[in-house]
XYZ file of C-alpha atoms in Angstrom:
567
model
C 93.394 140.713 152.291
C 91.217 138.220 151.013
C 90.519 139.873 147.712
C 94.051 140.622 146.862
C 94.630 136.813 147.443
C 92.039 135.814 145.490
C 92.888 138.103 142.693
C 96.557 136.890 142.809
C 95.619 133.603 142.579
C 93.830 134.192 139.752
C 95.934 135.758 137.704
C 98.924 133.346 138.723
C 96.653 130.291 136.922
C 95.928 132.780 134.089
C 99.495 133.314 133.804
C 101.073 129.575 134.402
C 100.770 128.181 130.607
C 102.059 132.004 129.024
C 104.989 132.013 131.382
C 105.686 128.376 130.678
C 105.738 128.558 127.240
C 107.368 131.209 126.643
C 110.130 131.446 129.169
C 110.621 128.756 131.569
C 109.446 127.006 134.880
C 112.014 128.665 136.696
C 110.485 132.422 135.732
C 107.831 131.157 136.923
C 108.995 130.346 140.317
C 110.852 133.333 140.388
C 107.604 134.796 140.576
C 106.705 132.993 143.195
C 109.272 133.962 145.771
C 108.589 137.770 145.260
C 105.069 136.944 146.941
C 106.352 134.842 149.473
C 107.236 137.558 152.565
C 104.132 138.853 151.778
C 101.687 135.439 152.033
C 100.942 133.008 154.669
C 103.269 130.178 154.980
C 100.678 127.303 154.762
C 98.727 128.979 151.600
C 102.120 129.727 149.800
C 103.593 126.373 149.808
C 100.207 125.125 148.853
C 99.815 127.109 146.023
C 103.775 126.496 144.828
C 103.059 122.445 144.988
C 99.666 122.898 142.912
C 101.690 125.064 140.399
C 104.754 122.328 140.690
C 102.014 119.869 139.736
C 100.705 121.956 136.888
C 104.230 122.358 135.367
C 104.792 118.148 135.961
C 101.458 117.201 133.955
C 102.330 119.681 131.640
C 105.925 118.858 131.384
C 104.392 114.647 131.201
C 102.078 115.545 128.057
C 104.377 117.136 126.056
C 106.662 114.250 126.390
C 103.788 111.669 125.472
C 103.075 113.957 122.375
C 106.896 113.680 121.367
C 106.845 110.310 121.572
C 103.979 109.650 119.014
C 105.048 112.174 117.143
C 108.666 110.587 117.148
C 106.505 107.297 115.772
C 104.406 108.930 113.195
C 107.982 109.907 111.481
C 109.219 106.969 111.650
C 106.234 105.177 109.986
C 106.162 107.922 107.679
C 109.690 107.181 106.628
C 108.826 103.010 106.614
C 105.319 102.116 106.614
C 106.012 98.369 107.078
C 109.403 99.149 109.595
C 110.941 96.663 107.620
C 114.035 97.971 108.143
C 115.705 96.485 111.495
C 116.130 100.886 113.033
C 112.487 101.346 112.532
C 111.732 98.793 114.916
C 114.600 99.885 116.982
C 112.879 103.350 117.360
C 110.053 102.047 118.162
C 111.000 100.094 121.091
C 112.769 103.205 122.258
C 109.504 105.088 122.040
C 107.733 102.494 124.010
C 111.327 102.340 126.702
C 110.226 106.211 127.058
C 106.267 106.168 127.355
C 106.673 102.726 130.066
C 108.939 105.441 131.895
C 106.609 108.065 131.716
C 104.380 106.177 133.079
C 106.301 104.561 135.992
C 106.834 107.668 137.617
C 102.930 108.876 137.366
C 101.805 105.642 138.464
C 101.807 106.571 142.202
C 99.741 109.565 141.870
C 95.925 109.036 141.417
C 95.352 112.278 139.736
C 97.946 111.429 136.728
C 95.795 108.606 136.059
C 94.927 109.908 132.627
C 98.492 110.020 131.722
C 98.248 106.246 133.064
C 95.360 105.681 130.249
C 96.589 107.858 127.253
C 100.004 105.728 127.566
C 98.214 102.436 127.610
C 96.785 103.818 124.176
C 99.991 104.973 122.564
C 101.639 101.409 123.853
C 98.477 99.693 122.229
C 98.943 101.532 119.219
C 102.196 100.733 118.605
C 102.677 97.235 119.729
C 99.977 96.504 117.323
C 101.698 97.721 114.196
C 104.571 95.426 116.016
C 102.539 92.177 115.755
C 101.237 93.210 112.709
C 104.964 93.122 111.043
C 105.488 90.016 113.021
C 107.453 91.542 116.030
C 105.123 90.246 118.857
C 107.936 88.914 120.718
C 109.028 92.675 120.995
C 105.798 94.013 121.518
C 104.469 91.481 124.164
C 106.188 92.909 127.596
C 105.324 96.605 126.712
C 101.467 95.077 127.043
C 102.140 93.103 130.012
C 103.265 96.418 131.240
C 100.362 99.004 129.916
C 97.632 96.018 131.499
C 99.689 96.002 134.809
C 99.309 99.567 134.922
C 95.602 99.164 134.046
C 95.013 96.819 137.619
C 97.649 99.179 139.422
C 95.577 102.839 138.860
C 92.739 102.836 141.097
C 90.671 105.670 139.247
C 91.046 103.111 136.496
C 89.337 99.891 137.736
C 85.895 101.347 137.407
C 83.518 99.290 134.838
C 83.945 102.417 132.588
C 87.326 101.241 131.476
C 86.594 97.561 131.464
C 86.230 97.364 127.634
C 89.567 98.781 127.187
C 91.345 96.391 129.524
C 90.015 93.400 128.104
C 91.414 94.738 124.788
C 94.942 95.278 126.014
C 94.635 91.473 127.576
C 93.343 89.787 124.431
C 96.369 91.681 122.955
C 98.549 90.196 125.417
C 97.231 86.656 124.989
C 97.272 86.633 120.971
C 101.234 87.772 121.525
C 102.032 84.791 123.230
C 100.030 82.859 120.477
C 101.968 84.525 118.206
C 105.246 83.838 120.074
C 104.651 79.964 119.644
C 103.629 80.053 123.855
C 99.851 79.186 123.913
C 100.370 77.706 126.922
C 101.189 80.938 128.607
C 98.436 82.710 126.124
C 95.730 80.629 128.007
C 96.780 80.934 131.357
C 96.875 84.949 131.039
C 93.215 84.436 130.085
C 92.384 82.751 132.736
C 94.409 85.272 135.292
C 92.377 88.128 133.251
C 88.991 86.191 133.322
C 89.587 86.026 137.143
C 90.249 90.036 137.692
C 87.476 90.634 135.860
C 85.055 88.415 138.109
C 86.895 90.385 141.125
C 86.074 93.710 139.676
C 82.274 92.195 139.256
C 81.956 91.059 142.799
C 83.436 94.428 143.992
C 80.806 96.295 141.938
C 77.767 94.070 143.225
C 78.642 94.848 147.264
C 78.859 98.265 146.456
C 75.719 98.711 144.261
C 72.370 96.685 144.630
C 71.478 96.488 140.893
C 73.676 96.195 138.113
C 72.901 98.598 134.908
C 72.970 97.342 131.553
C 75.380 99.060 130.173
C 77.599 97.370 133.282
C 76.472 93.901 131.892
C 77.382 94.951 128.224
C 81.292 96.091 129.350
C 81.438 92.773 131.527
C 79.776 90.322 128.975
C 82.082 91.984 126.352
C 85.302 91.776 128.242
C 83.941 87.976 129.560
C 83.660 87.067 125.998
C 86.942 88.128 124.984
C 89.059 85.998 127.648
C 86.528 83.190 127.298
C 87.705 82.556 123.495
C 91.173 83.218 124.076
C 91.313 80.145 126.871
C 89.190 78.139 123.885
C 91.830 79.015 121.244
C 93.692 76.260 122.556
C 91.532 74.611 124.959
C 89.788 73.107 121.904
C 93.279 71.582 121.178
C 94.686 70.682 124.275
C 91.619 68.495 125.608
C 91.666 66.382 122.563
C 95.578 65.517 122.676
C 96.365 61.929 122.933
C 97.812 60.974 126.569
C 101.325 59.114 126.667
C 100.207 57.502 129.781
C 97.501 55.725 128.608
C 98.061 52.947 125.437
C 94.375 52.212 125.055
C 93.345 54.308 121.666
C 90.290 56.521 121.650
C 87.635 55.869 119.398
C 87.383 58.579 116.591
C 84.316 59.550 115.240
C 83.279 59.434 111.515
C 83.334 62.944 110.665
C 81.757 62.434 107.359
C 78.961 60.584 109.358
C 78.655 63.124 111.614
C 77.781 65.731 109.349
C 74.329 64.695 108.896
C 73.551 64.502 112.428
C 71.504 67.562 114.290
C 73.384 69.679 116.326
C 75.745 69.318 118.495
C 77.463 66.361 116.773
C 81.254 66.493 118.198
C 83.052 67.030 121.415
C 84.149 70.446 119.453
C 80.673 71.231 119.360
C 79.366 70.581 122.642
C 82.538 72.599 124.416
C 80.937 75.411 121.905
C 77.835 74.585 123.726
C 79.197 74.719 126.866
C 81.235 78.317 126.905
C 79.146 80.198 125.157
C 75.778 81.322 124.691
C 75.109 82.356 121.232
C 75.865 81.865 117.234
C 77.983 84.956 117.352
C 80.179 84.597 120.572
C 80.282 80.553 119.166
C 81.587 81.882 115.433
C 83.724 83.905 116.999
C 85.718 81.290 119.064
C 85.846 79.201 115.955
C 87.558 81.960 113.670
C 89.959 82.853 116.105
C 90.703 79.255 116.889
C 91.694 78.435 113.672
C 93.397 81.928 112.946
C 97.052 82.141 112.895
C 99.086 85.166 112.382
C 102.494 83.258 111.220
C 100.505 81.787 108.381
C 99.118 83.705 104.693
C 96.258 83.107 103.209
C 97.946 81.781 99.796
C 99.942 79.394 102.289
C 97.283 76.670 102.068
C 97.748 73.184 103.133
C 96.856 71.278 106.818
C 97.658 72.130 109.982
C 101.209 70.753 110.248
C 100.992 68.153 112.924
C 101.696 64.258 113.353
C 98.677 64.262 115.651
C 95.785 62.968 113.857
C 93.504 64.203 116.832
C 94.550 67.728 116.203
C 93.627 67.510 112.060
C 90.004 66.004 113.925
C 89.742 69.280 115.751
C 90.664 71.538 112.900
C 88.180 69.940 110.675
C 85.031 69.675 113.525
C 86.172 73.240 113.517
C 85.025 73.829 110.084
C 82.043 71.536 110.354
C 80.932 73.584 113.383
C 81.578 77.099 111.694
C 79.736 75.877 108.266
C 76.647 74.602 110.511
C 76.487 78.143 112.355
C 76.442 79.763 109.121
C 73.234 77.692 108.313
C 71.557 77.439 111.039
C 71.784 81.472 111.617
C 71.811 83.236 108.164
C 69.886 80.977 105.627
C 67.330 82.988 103.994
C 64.064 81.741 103.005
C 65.389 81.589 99.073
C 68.277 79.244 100.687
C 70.643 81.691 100.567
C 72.776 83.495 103.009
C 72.168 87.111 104.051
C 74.146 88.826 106.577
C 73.190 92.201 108.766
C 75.821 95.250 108.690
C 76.994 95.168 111.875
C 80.137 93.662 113.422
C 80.787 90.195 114.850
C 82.390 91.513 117.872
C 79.220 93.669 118.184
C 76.755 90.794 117.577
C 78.826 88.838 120.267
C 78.219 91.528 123.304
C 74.066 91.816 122.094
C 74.064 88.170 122.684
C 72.407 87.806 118.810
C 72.544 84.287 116.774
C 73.666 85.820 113.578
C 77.249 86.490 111.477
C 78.438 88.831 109.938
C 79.688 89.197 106.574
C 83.311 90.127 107.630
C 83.538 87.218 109.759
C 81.651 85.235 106.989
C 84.757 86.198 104.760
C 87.311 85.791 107.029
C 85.789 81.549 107.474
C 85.964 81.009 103.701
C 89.315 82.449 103.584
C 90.501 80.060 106.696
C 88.868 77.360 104.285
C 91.134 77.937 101.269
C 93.945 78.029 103.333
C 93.601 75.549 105.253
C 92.396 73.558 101.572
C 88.211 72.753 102.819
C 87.899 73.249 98.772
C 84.148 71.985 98.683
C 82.987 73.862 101.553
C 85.212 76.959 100.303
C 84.126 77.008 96.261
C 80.548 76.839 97.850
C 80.371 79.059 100.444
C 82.899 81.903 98.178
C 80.219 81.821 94.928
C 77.466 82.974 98.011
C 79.051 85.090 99.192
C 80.511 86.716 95.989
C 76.730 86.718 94.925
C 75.563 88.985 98.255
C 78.530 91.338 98.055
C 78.235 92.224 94.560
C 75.061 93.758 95.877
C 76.536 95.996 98.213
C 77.914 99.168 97.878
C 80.045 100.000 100.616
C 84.279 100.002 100.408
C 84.457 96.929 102.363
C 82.704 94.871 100.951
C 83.952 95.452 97.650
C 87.263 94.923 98.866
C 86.250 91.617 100.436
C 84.503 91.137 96.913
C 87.916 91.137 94.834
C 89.940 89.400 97.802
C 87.287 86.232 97.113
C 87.276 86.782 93.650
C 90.677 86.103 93.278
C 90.991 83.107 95.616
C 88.306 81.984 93.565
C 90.639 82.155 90.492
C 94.073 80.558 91.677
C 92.089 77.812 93.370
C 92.328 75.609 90.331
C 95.883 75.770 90.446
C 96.641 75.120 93.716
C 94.183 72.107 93.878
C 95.427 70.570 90.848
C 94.030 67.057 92.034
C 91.318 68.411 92.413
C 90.772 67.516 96.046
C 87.400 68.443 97.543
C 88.368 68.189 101.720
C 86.641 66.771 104.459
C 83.883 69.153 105.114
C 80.388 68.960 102.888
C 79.903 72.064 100.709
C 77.079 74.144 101.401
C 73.443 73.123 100.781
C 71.929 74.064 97.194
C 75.502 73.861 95.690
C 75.435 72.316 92.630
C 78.961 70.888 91.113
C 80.105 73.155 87.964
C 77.656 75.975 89.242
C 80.272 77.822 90.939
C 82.175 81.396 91.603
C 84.576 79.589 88.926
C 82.156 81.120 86.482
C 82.069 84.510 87.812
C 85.790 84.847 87.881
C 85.546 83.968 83.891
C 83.453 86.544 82.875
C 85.354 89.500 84.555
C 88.912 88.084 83.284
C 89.342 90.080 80.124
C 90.666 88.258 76.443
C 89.096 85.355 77.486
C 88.753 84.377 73.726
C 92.260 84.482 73.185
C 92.662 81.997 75.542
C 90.705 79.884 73.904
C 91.931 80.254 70.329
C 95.287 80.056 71.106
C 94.289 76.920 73.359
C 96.953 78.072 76.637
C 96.550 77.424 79.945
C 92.859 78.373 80.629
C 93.294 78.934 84.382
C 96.620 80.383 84.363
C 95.529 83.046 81.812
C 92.320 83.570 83.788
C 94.216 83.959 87.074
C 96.612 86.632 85.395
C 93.319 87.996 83.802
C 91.302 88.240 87.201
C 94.399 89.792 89.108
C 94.651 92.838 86.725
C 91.529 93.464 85.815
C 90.360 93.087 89.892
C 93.783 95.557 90.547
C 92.999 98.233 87.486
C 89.788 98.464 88.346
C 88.158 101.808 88.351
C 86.844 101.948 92.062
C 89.104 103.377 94.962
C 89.014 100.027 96.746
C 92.118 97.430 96.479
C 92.240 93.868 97.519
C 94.213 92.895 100.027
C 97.972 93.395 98.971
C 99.545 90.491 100.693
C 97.020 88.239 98.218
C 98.159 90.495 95.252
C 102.175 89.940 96.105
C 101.382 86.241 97.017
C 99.091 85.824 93.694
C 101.945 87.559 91.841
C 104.782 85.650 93.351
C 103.139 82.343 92.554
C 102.657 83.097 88.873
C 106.048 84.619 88.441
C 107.017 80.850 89.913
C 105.093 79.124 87.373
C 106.183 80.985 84.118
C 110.037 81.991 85.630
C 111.974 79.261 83.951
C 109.700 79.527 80.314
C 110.829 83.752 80.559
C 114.780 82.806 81.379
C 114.931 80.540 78.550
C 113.368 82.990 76.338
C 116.418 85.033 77.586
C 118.772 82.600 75.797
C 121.174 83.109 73.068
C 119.747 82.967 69.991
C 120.764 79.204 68.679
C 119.323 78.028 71.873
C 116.529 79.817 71.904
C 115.477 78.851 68.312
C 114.921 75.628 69.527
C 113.161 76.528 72.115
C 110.787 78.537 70.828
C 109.788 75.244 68.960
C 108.947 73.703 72.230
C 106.889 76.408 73.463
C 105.241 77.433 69.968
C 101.955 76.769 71.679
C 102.544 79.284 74.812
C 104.813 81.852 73.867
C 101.723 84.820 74.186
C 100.743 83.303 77.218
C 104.307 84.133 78.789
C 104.250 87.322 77.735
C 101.060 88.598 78.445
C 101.253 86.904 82.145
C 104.188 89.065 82.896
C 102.677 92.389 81.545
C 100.135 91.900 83.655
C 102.249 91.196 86.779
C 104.537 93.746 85.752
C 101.357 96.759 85.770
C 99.844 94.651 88.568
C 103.103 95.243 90.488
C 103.072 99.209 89.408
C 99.767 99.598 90.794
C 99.203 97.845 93.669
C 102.691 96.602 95.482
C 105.034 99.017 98.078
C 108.450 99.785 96.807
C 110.266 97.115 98.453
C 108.625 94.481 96.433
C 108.936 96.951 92.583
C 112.331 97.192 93.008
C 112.480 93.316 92.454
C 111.732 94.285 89.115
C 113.065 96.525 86.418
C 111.277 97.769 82.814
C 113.013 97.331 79.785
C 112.047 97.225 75.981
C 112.800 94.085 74.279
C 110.872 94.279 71.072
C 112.992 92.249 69.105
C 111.977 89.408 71.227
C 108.429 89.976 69.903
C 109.524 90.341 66.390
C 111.579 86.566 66.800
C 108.229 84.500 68.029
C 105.897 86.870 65.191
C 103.545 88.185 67.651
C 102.427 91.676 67.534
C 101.683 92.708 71.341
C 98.552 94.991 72.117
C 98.351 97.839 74.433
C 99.473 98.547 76.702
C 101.696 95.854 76.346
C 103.811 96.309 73.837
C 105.667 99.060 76.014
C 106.952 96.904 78.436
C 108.316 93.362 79.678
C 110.009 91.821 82.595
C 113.566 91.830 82.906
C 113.890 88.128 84.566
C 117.864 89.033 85.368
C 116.636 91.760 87.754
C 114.568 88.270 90.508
């Protein structure tokens, strides 16, 4: 009897996934009933629950896997969901994992359905925030980290890393929402869990392991800059109670004392431990999502204490960068490894992406002399790279390099010292102007140098023959901006003739320059830009507008122009 049991059982597990694909659950327990006069009562019902179960976690995964697939067509059909039913769909897909998941929460062994839905809400919330729907996004994470706390298998230290991920995503959506506030105090309520979870581990085990320490530094780390994203603020705020002003500090002064020479500096100091995890705080302090990089100017605030913080910010970050990846030439070098993983080894070096992302925060946030210094070194050690990112980050600098002349038309130099060894005039300016192609017709024709060159750069950077593109919201910005400069010279080009023969008398001295700016935005706008921002503009041939200002157009320009009616 006990061999034709076993045997029964096994071909019943054999048999569960055929029958369930290809007829149905209730075949299945069709089956089940023809044994039942002939098994025990207790071992039938036993085995009919586990095959229930089998059927639910079956019947849970293919649900998951229609969900994502669901959201793979849908950002198939709109990469960017700009459209308003995109993002509809995709809070519908999250409505149905959070679902899935409420009704496996109670059981311990559907924990992994618990994680693999905590993945596919990460995943999508993300591409959320990234389109600037974090206010949509933010209580499908609250959910996917309460589920995190709520699955027992899934408090070990194993999982740590990941839960610290989906609570730094929480806290950068309430940053994002405007709600810092509430951003910091999630930190704190993380920072706390995680110390539980430590304590819990030390009663039960007498020696921690280091790859234990590496999950809880990492996940420390994480909620320790997220409560310093606006900590750094908040302390420094004036208080209405008191009338008595503070005394501010000489910042220029300050930057040629040793380290640590502000209060931004010695709460550095104070939370964490090394150049990395310190770098780190600073780049995400100054980081916000809501602004572009081409959206320069300072940090809009009536609060003089704040623009202090912003700029000790900077100070701080350029001093790291010194003190951690001079060279003994003078110059910076960087490893090829991450920040984040620099951070958890505890290691006083930056990275180059980090190093990149700084400079950029300095052009946006207009630190020209400690930006034009620190891009031309850093321009310098990625041309001597070969890997797709830093290329990318190559072109990205190259071009900030470029329109920085017209954005700092007074030529403003900011607050913060440029780096050491700079020398005024010696800058990435001259880089820029040997890769920007008809250079000489520039001069001859005596235009707007940096215009031209910024036209120049942006093509030449965008048609170049390596697989790697700058970032695309500096190419639409870039080409935006120019379009701005030369719109109203192209619409009165568009005149009727009388009119326009006086104008062309006015602009005797730049009519090329038009022209060639806007073939280049035009192919610059073929090549690199999505389809929502092309059909903004339209290709038609207007040669007799050549043949009225006598200029004879080179290839591949001669093909095309922008019609201005169609912006």
């Amino acid at each position: 009897k006990g061999e034709e049991l076993s045997s029964r059982e096994k071909n019943m597990e054999e048999y569960i996934i055929l029958f369930y694909d290809f007829y149905s659950a209730t075949s299945l327990f069709n089956i089940w009933t023809k044994y039942a006069p002939r098994l025990p009562a207790d071992y039938y019902n036993e085995k009919l629950l586990k095959v229930g179960d089998s059927l639910c976690e079956m019947k849970f995964h293919a649900l998951s896997g229609k969900n994502i697939c669901h959201y793979e067509l849908v950002c198939d059909s709109d990469v960017n969901l700009q459209n308003k039913d995109s993002v509809t769909q995709c809070l519908h897909i999250l409505s149905s994992l959070r679902l899935i998941m409420q009704v496996a929460l109670p059981q311990e062994h559907l924990c992994w359905i618990i994680f693999n839905g905590t993945i596919y809400i990460y995943t999508i919330c993300r591409k959320l925030m990234i389109v600037g729907q974090s206010s949509k996004a933010l209580e499908y994470l609250l959910w996917a980290s309460t589920c995190m706390e709520f699955s027992v298998p899934l408090l070990s230290v194993r999982y740590l890393t990941w839960r610290a991920t989906l609570y730094t995503a929480v806290c950068q959506c309430y940053y994002d929402c405007q709600a810092g506030i509430h951003g910091e105090a999630f930190a704190r309520r993380a920072l706390a869990k995680i110390d539980e979870l430590r304590q819990l581990e030390l009663m039960s085990s007498s020696q921690s392991q280091e790859e234990s320490r590496r999950h809880y530094r990492e996940a420390t780390i994480k909620m320790a800059v997220m409560i310093f994203k606006r900590g750094v603020f908040e302390s420094r705020r004036k208080n209405k109670s008191f009338f008595r002003p503070k005394i501010r500090v000489n910042l220029r002064e300050a930057q040629t004392l040793p380290w640590p020479r502000t209060v931004t500096e010695r709460l550095l100091d104070e939370m964490f431990d090394s150049t990395a995890s310190r770098f780190l705080a600073v780049l995400e302090a100054l980081s916000d999502s809501n602004r572009r990089t081409l959206q320069t100017g300072p940090i809009v605030t009536d609060e003089v204490e704040i623009r202090d913080v912003v700029s000790e910010l900077f100070m701080a970050g350029k001093e790291l960068l010194i003190m951690s990846n001079t060279g003994a030439d003078g110059m910076l070098d960087f490893p090829q490894i991450s920040l984040l993983q620099l951070t958890v080894k505890g290691n006083n070096v930056i990275s180059i992406d980090a190093a990149v992302k700084f400079v950029k925060l300095a052009f946006t946030y207009e630190e020209w002399s400690l930006f034009e210094s620190l891009a031309g070194q850093l321009i310098d050690f990625l041309q001597r790279q070969d890997d797709p990112e830093s290329k990318k980050a190559e072109k990205d600098l190259t071009l900030l390099v470029a329109v920085e002349p017209l954005i700092n038309v007074k030529r403003n130099k900011g607050l913060v010292f440029p780096m050491e060894n700079y020398k005024e005039g010696q800058s990435a300016q001259i880089y820029v102007k040997k890769i920007a192609f008809h250079d000489s017709c520039a001069k001859t024709y005596g235009y707007s140098e940096d215009i031209f060159h910024l036209a120049a750069t942006l093509y030449s950077v965008c048609a170049s023959p390596q697989n790697v593109q700058p970032d695309k919201e500096i190419v639409v910005d870039m080409i935006m901006f120019l379009w701005q400069k030369c719109k109203l010279g192209i619409q009165r080009i568009n005149m009727p003739r009388n009119d326009y023969a006086k104008f062309t008398q006015k602009i005797s001295t730049n009519k090329v320059f038009l022209f060639v700016s806007f073939h280049l935005l035009f192919i610059i706008a073929n090549l690199s830009c999505d389809v929502h921002f092309k059909s903004k503009f339209s290709l038609f041939i207007h040669v007799h507008n050549y043949r009225s200002l006598n200029v004879v157009p080179t290839k591949p320009f001669s093909k095309c122009i922008l019609c201005t009616s169609a912006i």
